[in-house]
PDB file of C-alpha atoms in Angstrom:
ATOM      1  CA  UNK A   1     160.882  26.449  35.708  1.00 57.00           C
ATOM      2  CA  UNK A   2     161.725  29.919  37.309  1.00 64.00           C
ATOM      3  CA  UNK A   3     162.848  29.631  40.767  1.00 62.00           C
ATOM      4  CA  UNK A   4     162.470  33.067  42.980  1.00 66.00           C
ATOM      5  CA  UNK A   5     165.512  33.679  44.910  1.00 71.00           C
ATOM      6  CA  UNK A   6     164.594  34.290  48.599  1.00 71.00           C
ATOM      7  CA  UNK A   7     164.437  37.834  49.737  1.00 68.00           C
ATOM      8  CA  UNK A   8     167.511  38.029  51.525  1.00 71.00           C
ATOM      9  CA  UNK A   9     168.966  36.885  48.090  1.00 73.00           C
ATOM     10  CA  UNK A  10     167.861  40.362  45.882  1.00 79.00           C
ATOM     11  CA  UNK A  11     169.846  43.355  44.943  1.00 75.00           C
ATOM     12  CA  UNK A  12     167.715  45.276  46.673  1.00 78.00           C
ATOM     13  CA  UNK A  13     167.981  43.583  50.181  1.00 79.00           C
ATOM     14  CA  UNK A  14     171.919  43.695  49.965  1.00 81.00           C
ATOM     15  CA  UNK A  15     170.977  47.343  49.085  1.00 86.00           C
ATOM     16  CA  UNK A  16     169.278  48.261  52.290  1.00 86.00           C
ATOM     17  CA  UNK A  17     171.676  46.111  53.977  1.00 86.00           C
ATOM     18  CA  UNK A  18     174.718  48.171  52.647  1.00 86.00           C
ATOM     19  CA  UNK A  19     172.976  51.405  53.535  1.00 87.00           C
ATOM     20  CA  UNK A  20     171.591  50.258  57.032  1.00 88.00           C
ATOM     21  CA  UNK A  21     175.297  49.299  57.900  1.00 89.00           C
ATOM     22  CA  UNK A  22     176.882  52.814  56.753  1.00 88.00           C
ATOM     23  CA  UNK A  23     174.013  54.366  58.813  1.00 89.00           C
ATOM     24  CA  UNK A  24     174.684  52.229  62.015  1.00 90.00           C
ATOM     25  CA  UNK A  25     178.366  53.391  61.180  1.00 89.00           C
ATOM     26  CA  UNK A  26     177.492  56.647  60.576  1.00 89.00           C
ATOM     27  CA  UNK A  27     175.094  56.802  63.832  1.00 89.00           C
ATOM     28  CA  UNK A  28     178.060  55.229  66.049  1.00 91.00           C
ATOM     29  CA  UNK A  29     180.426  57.864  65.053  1.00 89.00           C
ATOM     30  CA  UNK A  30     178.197  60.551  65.649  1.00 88.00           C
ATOM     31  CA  UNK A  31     177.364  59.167  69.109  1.00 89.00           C
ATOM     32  CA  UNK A  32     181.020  59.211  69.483  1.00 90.00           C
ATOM     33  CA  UNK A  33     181.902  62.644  68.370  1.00 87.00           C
ATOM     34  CA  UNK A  34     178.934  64.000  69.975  1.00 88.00           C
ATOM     35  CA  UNK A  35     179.646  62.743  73.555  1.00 88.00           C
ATOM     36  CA  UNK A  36     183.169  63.652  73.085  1.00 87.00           C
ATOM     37  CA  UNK A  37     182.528  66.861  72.593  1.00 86.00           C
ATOM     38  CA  UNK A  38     179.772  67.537  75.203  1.00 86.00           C
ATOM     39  CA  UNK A  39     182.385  66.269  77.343  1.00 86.00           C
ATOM     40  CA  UNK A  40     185.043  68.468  76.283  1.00 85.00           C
ATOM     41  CA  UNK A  41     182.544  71.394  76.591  1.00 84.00           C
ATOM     42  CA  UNK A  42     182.416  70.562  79.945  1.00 82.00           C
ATOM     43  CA  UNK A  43     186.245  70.774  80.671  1.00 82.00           C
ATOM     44  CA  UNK A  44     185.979  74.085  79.091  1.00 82.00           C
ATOM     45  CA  UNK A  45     183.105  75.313  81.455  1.00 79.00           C
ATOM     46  CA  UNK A  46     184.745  73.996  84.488  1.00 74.00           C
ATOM     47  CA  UNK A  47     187.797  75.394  83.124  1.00 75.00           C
ATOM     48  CA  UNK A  48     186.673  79.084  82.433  1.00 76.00           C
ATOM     49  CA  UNK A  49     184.467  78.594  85.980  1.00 74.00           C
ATOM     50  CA  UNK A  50     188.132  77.618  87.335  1.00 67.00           C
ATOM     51  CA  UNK A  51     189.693  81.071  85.659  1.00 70.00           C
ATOM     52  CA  UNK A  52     186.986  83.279  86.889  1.00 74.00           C
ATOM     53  CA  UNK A  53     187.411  82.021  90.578  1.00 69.00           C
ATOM     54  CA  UNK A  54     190.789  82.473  90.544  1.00 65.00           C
ATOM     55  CA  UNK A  55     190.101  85.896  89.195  1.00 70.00           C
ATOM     56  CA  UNK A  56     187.834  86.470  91.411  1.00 70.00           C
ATOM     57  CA  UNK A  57     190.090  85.713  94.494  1.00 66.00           C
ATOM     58  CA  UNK A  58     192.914  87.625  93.243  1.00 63.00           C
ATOM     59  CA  UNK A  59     190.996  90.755  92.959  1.00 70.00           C
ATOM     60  CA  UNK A  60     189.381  89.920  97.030  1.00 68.00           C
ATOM     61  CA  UNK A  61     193.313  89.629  97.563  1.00 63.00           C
ATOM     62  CA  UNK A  62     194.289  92.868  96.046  1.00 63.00           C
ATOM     63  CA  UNK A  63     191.208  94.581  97.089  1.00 69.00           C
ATOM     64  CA  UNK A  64     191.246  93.879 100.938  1.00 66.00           C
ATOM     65  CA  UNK A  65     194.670  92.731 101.899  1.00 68.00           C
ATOM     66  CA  UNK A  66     196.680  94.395  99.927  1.00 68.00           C
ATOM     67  CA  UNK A  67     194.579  97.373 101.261  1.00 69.00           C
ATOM     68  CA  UNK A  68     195.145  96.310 104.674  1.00 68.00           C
ATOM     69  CA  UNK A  69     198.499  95.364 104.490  1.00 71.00           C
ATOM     70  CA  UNK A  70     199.194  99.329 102.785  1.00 72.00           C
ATOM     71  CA  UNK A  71     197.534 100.902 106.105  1.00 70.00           C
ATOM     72  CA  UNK A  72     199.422  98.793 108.561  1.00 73.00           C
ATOM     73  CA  UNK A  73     202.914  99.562 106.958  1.00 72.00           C
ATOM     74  CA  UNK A  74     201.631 103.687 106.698  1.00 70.00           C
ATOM     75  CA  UNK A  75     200.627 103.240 110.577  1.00 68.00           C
ATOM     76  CA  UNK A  76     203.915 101.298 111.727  1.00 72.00           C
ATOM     77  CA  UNK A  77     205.842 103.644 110.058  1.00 68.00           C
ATOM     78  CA  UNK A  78     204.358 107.021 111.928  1.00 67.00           C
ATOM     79  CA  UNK A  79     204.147 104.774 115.409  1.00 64.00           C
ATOM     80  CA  UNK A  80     207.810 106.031 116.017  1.00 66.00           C
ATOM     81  CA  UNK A  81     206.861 109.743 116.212  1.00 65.00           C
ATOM     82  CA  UNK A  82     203.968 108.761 118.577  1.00 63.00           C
ATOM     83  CA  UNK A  83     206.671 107.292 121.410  1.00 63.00           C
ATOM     84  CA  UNK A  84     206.724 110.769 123.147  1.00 69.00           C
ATOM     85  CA  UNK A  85     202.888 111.151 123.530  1.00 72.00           C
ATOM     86  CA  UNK A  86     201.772 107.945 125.247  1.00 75.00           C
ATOM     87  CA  UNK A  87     197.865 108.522 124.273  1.00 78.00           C
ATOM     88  CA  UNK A  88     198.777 109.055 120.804  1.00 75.00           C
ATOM     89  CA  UNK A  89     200.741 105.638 120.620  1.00 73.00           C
ATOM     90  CA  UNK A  90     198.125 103.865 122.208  1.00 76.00           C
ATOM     91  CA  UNK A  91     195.979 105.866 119.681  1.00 78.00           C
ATOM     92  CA  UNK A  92     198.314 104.215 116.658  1.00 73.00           C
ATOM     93  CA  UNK A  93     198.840 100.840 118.366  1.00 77.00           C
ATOM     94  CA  UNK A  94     195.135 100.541 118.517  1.00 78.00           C
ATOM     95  CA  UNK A  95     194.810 101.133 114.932  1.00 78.00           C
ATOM     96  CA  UNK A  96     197.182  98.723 114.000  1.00 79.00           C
ATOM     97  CA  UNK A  97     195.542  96.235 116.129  1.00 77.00           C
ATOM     98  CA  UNK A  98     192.223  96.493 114.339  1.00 76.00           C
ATOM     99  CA  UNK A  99     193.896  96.525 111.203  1.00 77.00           C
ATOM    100  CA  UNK A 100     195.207  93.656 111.643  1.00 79.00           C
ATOM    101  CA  UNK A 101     192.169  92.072 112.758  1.00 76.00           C
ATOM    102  CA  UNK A 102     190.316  93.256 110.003  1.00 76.00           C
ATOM    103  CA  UNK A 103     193.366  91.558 107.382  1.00 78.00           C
ATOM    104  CA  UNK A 104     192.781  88.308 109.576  1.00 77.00           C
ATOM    105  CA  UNK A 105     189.026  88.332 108.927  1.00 76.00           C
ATOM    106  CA  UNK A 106     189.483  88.590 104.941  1.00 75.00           C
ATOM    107  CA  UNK A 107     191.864  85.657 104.802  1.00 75.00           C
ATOM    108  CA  UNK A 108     189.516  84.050 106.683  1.00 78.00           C
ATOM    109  CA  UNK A 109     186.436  84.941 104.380  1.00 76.00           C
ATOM    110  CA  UNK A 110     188.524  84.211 101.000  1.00 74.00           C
ATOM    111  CA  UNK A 111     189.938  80.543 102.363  1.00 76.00           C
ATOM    112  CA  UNK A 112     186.078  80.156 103.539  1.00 77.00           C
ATOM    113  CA  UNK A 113     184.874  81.157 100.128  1.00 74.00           C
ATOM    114  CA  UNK A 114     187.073  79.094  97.948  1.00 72.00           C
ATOM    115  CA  UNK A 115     187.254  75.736 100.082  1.00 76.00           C
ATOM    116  CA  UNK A 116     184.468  73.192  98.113  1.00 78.00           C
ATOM    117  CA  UNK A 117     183.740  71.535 101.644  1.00 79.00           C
ATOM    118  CA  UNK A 118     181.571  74.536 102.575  1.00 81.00           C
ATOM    119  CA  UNK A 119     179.434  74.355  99.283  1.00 85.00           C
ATOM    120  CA  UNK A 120     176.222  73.426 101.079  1.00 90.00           C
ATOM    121  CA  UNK A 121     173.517  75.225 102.517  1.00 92.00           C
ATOM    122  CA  UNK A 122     173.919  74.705 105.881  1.00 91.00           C
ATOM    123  CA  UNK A 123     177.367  75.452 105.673  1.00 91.00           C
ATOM    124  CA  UNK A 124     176.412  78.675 104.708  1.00 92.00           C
ATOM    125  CA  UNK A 125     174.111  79.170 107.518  1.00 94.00           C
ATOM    126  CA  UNK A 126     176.534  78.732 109.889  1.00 92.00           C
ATOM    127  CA  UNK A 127     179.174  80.685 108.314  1.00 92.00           C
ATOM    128  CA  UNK A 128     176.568  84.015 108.082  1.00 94.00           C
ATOM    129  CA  UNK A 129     175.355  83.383 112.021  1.00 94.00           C
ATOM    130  CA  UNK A 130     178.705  82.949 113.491  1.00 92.00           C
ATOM    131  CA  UNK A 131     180.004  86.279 111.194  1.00 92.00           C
ATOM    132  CA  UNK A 132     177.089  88.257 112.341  1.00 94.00           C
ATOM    133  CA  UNK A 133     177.541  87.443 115.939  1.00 93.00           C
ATOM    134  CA  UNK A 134     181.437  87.744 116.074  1.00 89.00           C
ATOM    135  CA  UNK A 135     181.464  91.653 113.869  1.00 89.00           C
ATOM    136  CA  UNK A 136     178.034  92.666 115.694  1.00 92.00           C
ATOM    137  CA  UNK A 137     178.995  92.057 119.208  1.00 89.00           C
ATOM    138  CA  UNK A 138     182.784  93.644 119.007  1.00 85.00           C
ATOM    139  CA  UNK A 139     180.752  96.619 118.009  1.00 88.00           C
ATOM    140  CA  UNK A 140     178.197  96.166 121.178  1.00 91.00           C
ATOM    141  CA  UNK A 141     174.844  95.697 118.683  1.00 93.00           C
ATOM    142  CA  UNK A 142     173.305  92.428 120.394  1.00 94.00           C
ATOM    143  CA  UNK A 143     171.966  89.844 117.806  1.00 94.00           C
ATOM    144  CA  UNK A 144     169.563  87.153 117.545  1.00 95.00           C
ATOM    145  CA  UNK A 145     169.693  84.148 115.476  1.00 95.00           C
ATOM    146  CA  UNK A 146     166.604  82.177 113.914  1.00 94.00           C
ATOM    147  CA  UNK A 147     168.305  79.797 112.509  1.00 91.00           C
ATOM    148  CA  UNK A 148     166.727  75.946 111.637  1.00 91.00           C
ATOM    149  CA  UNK A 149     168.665  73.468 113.299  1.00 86.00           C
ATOM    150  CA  UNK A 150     168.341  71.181 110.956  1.00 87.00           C
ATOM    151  CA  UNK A 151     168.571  72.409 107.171  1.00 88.00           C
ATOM    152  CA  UNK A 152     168.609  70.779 103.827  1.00 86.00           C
ATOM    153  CA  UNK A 153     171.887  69.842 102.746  1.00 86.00           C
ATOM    154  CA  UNK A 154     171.607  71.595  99.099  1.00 90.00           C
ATOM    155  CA  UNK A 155     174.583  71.961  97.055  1.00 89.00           C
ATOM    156  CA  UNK A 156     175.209  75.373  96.305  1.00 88.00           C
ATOM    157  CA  UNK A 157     178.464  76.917  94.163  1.00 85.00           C
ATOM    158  CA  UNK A 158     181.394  79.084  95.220  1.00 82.00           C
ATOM    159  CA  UNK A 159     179.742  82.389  93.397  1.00 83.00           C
ATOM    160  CA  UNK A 160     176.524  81.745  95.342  1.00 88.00           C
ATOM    161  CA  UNK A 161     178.256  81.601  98.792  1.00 88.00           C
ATOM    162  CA  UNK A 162     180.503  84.391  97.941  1.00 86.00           C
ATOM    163  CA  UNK A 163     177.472  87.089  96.641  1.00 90.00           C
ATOM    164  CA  UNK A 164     175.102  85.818  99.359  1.00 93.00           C
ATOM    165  CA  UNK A 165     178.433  86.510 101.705  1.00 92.00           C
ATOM    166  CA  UNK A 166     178.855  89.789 100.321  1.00 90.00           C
ATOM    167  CA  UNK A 167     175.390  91.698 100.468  1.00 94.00           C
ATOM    168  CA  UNK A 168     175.087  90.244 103.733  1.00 95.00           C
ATOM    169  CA  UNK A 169     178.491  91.765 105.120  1.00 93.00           C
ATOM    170  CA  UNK A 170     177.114  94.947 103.117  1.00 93.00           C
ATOM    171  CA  UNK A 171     173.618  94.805 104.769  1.00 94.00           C
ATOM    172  CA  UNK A 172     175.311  94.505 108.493  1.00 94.00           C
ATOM    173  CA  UNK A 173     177.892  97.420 107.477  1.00 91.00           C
ATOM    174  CA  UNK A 174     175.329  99.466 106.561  1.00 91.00           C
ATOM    175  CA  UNK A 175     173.816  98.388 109.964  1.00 92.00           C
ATOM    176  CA  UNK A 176     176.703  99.108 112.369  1.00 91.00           C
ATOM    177  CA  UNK A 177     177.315 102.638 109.651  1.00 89.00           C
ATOM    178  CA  UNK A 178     173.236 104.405 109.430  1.00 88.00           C
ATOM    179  CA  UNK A 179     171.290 102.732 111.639  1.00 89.00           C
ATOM    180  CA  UNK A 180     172.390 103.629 115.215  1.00 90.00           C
ATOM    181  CA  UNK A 181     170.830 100.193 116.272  1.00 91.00           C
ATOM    182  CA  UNK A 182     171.421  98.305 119.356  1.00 92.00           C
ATOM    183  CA  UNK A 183     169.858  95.431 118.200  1.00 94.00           C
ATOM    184  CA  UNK A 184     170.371  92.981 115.078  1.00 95.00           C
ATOM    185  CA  UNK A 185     167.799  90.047 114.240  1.00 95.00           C
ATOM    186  CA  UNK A 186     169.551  87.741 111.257  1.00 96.00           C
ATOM    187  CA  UNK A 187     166.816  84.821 110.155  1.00 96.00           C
ATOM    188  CA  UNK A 188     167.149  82.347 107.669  1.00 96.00           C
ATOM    189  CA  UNK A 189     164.459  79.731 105.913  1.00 93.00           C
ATOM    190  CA  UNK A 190     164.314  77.816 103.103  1.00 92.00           C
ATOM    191  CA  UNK A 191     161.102  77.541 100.754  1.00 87.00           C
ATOM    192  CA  UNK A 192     159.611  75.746  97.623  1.00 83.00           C
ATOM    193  CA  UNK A 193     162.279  77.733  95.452  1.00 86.00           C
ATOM    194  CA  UNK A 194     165.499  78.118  97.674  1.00 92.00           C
ATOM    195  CA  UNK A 195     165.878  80.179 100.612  1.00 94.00           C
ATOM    196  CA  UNK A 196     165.565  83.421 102.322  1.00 94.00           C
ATOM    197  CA  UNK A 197     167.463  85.576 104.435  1.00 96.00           C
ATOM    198  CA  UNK A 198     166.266  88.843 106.398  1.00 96.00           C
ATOM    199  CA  UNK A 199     168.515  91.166 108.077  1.00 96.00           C
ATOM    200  CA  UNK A 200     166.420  93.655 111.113  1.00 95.00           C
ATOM    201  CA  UNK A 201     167.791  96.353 112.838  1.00 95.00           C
ATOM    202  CA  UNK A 202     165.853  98.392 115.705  1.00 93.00           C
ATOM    203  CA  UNK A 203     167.470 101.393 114.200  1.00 90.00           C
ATOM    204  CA  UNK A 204     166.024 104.971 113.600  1.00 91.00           C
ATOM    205  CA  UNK A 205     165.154 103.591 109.927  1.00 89.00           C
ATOM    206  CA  UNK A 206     164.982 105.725 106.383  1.00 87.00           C
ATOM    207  CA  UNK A 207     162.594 106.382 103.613  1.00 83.00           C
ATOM    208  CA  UNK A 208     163.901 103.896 100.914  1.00 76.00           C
ATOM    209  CA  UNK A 209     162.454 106.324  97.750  1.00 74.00           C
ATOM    210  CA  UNK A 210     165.061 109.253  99.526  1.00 70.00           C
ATOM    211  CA  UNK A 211     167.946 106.918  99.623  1.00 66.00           C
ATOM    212  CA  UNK A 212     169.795 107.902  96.169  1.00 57.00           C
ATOM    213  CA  UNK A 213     170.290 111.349  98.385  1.00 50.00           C
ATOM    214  CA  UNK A 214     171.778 110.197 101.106  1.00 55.00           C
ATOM    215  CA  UNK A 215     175.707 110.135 101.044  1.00 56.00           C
ATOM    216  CA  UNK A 216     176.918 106.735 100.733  1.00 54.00           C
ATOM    217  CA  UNK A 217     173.644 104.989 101.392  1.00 58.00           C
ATOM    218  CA  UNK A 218     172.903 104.549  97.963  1.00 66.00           C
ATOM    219  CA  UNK A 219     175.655 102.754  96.738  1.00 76.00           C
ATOM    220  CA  UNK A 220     175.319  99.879  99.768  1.00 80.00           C
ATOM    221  CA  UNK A 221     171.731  99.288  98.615  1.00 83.00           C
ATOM    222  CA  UNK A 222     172.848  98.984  94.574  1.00 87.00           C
ATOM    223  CA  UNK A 223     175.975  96.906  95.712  1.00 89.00           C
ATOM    224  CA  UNK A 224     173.484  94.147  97.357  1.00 92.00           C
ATOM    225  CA  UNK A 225     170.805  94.427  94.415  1.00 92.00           C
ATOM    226  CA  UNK A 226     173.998  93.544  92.308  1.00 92.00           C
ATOM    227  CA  UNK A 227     175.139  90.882  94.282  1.00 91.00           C
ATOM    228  CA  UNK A 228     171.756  89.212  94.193  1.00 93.00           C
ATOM    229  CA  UNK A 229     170.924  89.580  90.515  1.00 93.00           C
ATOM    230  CA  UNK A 230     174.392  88.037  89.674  1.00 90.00           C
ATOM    231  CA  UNK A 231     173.182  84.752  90.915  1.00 90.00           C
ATOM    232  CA  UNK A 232     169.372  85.325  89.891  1.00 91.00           C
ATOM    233  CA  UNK A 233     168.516  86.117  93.129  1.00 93.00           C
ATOM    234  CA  UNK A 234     166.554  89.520  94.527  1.00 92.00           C
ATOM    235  CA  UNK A 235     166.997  92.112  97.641  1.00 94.00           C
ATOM    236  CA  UNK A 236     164.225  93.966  98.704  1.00 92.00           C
ATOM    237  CA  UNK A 237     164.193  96.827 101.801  1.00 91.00           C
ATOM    238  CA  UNK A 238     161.416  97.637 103.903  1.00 91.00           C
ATOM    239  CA  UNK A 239     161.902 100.649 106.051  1.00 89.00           C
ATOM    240  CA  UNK A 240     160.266 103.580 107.668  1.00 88.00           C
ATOM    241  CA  UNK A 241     161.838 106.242 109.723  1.00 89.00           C
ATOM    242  CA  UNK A 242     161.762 105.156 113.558  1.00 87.00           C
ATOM    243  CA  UNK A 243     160.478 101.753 112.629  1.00 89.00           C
ATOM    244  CA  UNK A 244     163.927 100.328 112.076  1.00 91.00           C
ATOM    245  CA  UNK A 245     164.979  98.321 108.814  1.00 93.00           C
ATOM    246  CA  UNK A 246     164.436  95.150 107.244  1.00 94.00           C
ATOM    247  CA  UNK A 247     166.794  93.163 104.404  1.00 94.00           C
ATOM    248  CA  UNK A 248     165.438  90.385 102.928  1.00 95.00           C
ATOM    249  CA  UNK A 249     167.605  88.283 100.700  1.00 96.00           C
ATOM    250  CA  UNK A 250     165.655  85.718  98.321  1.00 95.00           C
ATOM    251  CA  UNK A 251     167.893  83.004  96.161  1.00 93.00           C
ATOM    252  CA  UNK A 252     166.682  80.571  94.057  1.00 91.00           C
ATOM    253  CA  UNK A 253     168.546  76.950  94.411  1.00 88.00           C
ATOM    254  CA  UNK A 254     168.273  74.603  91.106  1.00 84.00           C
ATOM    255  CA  UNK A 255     165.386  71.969  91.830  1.00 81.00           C
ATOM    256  CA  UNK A 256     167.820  69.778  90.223  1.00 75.00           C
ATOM    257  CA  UNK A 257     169.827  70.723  93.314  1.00 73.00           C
ATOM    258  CA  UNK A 258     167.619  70.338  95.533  1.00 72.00           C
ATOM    259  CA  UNK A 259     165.544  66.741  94.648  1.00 73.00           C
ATOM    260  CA  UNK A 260     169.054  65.318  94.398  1.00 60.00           C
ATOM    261  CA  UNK A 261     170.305  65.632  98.181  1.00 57.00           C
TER     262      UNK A 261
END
C-alpha cells in the first residue's frame, strides 16, 4: 500500500514555500529601502530649495541694501559742505530721505518674500495692489485696481511670489521711467491654468519690434521674460505709439495645487 503524502507534505511545496518567504523578505526590504530613500530625497530637495532661498535673499540683501545703505553714507558724508547753501541741503536732505525710503521698501519686500504665511494667491494679490498704489501715487500716476474680492486660496512657492514680484516692480518702473503716463490700470484673474496679470498705462506707447534700440528699454522687457520663464510662466507686450501699453503676465499654478485647496 503506497500512501501519497498530502501536498503541503512534498519537497516541492516546502520549495515554493522557502522561496515565497525570501521574496516576501526580499519585497519588505525593498519597500523599506525604497521609501527611505524617497524620503531622504525629499530632505535633500527641501534642503537645496532651503540653500537657494537663502542664496537668493542674500544676493536681494547685497544687491539693494547694501546699495542703499552705500548712497546714504556717500550723501551724509557731503551734507556737511551743503550747511552754507540752504537749497543745496535741502537738496541732500531730500535725497537721503528717499533713500531711505527706498532701503525701507526692500526690507519690506525681502521679509514679504521669504515669510511662508504669504504663500497663497490671494496673498499675492494684495501684496501687488497695495505696492502699485503706494509707489504709483508718491509719483502722482493715479491707479485702478480690478481686483476679485474673493480669490482662490492656491498655494503658491516663495520663487513664484518673488519672480511674479519682480517683473511686476519692473513693468511699473518701466511705467513711471518711458511712459509719461498719468494713469496705471493693474488687473488680476485667475483661469483654468493659473492666473493672469495685466499692467496698462495711458502712456505715449512704443513699437515693441524697435525696442532692442531704445536705451535701457530693452533690458526691462528681457528682465520680465526671464522672470516669467523661470517659473514656466510667459510675458507678452502689446503696444502702439499713442495708444499706451499693456503687460500681461500669465503663470501656470500646479492642478495638483489647485484641486487641493
Amino acid at each position: 500500500l503506497i500512501v501519497l503524502p498530502h501536498f503541503w507534505q512534498t519537497w516541492w511545496f516546502h520549495t515554493l514555500a522557502v522561496l515565497a518567504a525570501i521574496a516576501l523578505v526580499v519585497g519588505i526590504v525593498l519597500f523599506i529601502t525604497r521609501r527611505r530613500m524617497r524620503l531622504k530625497l525629499e530632505r535633500i530637495e527641501r534642503q537645496q530649495a532651503l540653500e537657494r532661498e537663502r542664496t537668493r535673499i542674500a544676493k536681494d540683501i547685497h544687491d539693494h541694501l547694501g546699495a542703499n545703505l552705500t548712497r546714504i553714507s556717500l550723501l551724509s558724508q557731503s551734507a556737511p559742505g551743503e550747511l552754507e547753501n540752504p537749497a543745496q541741503a535741502a537738496a541732500q536732505l531730500e535725497r537721503i530721505y528717499n533713500t531711505s525710503r527706498e532701503l525701507t521698501r526692500s526690507m519690506d519686500e525681502i521679509v514679504w518674500a521669504v515669510n511662508p504665511q504669504h504663500d497663497t494667491l490671494d496673498s499675492l494679490a494684495s501684496y501687488l495692489g497695495n505696492f502699485a498704489q503706494e509707489y504709483l501715487v508718491s509719483l502722482n500716476i493715479r491707479c485702478r485696481l480690478d481686483v476679485p474680492l474673493h480669490l482662490p486660496h492656491w498655494p503658491i512657492t516663495a520663487e513664484m511670489r518673488h519672480n511674479v514680484f519682480l517683473a511686476f516692480k519692473e513693468a511699473l518702473h518701466n511705467v513711471v521711467k518711458h511712459s509719461d503716463a498719468n494713469e496705471v490700470s493693474v488687473a488680476l484673474a485667475t483661469d483654468a491654468a493659473g492666473f493672469h496679470l495685466a499692467v496698462r498705462d495711458n502712456g505715449k506707447g512704443f513699437e515693441p519690434a524697435t525696442v532692442s534700440t531704445r536705451p535701457g528699454r530693452g533690458n526691462g522687457l528681457k528682465n520680465m521674460r526671464q522672470r516669467l520663464g523661470k517659473i514656466g510662466g510667459r510675458c507678452e507686450i502689446q503696444s502702439a505709439l499713442g495708444a499706451g501699453t499693456e503687460i500681461n503676465f500669465f503663470v501656470s499654478v500646479p492642478a495638483a495645487a489647485r484641486k487641493n485647496v
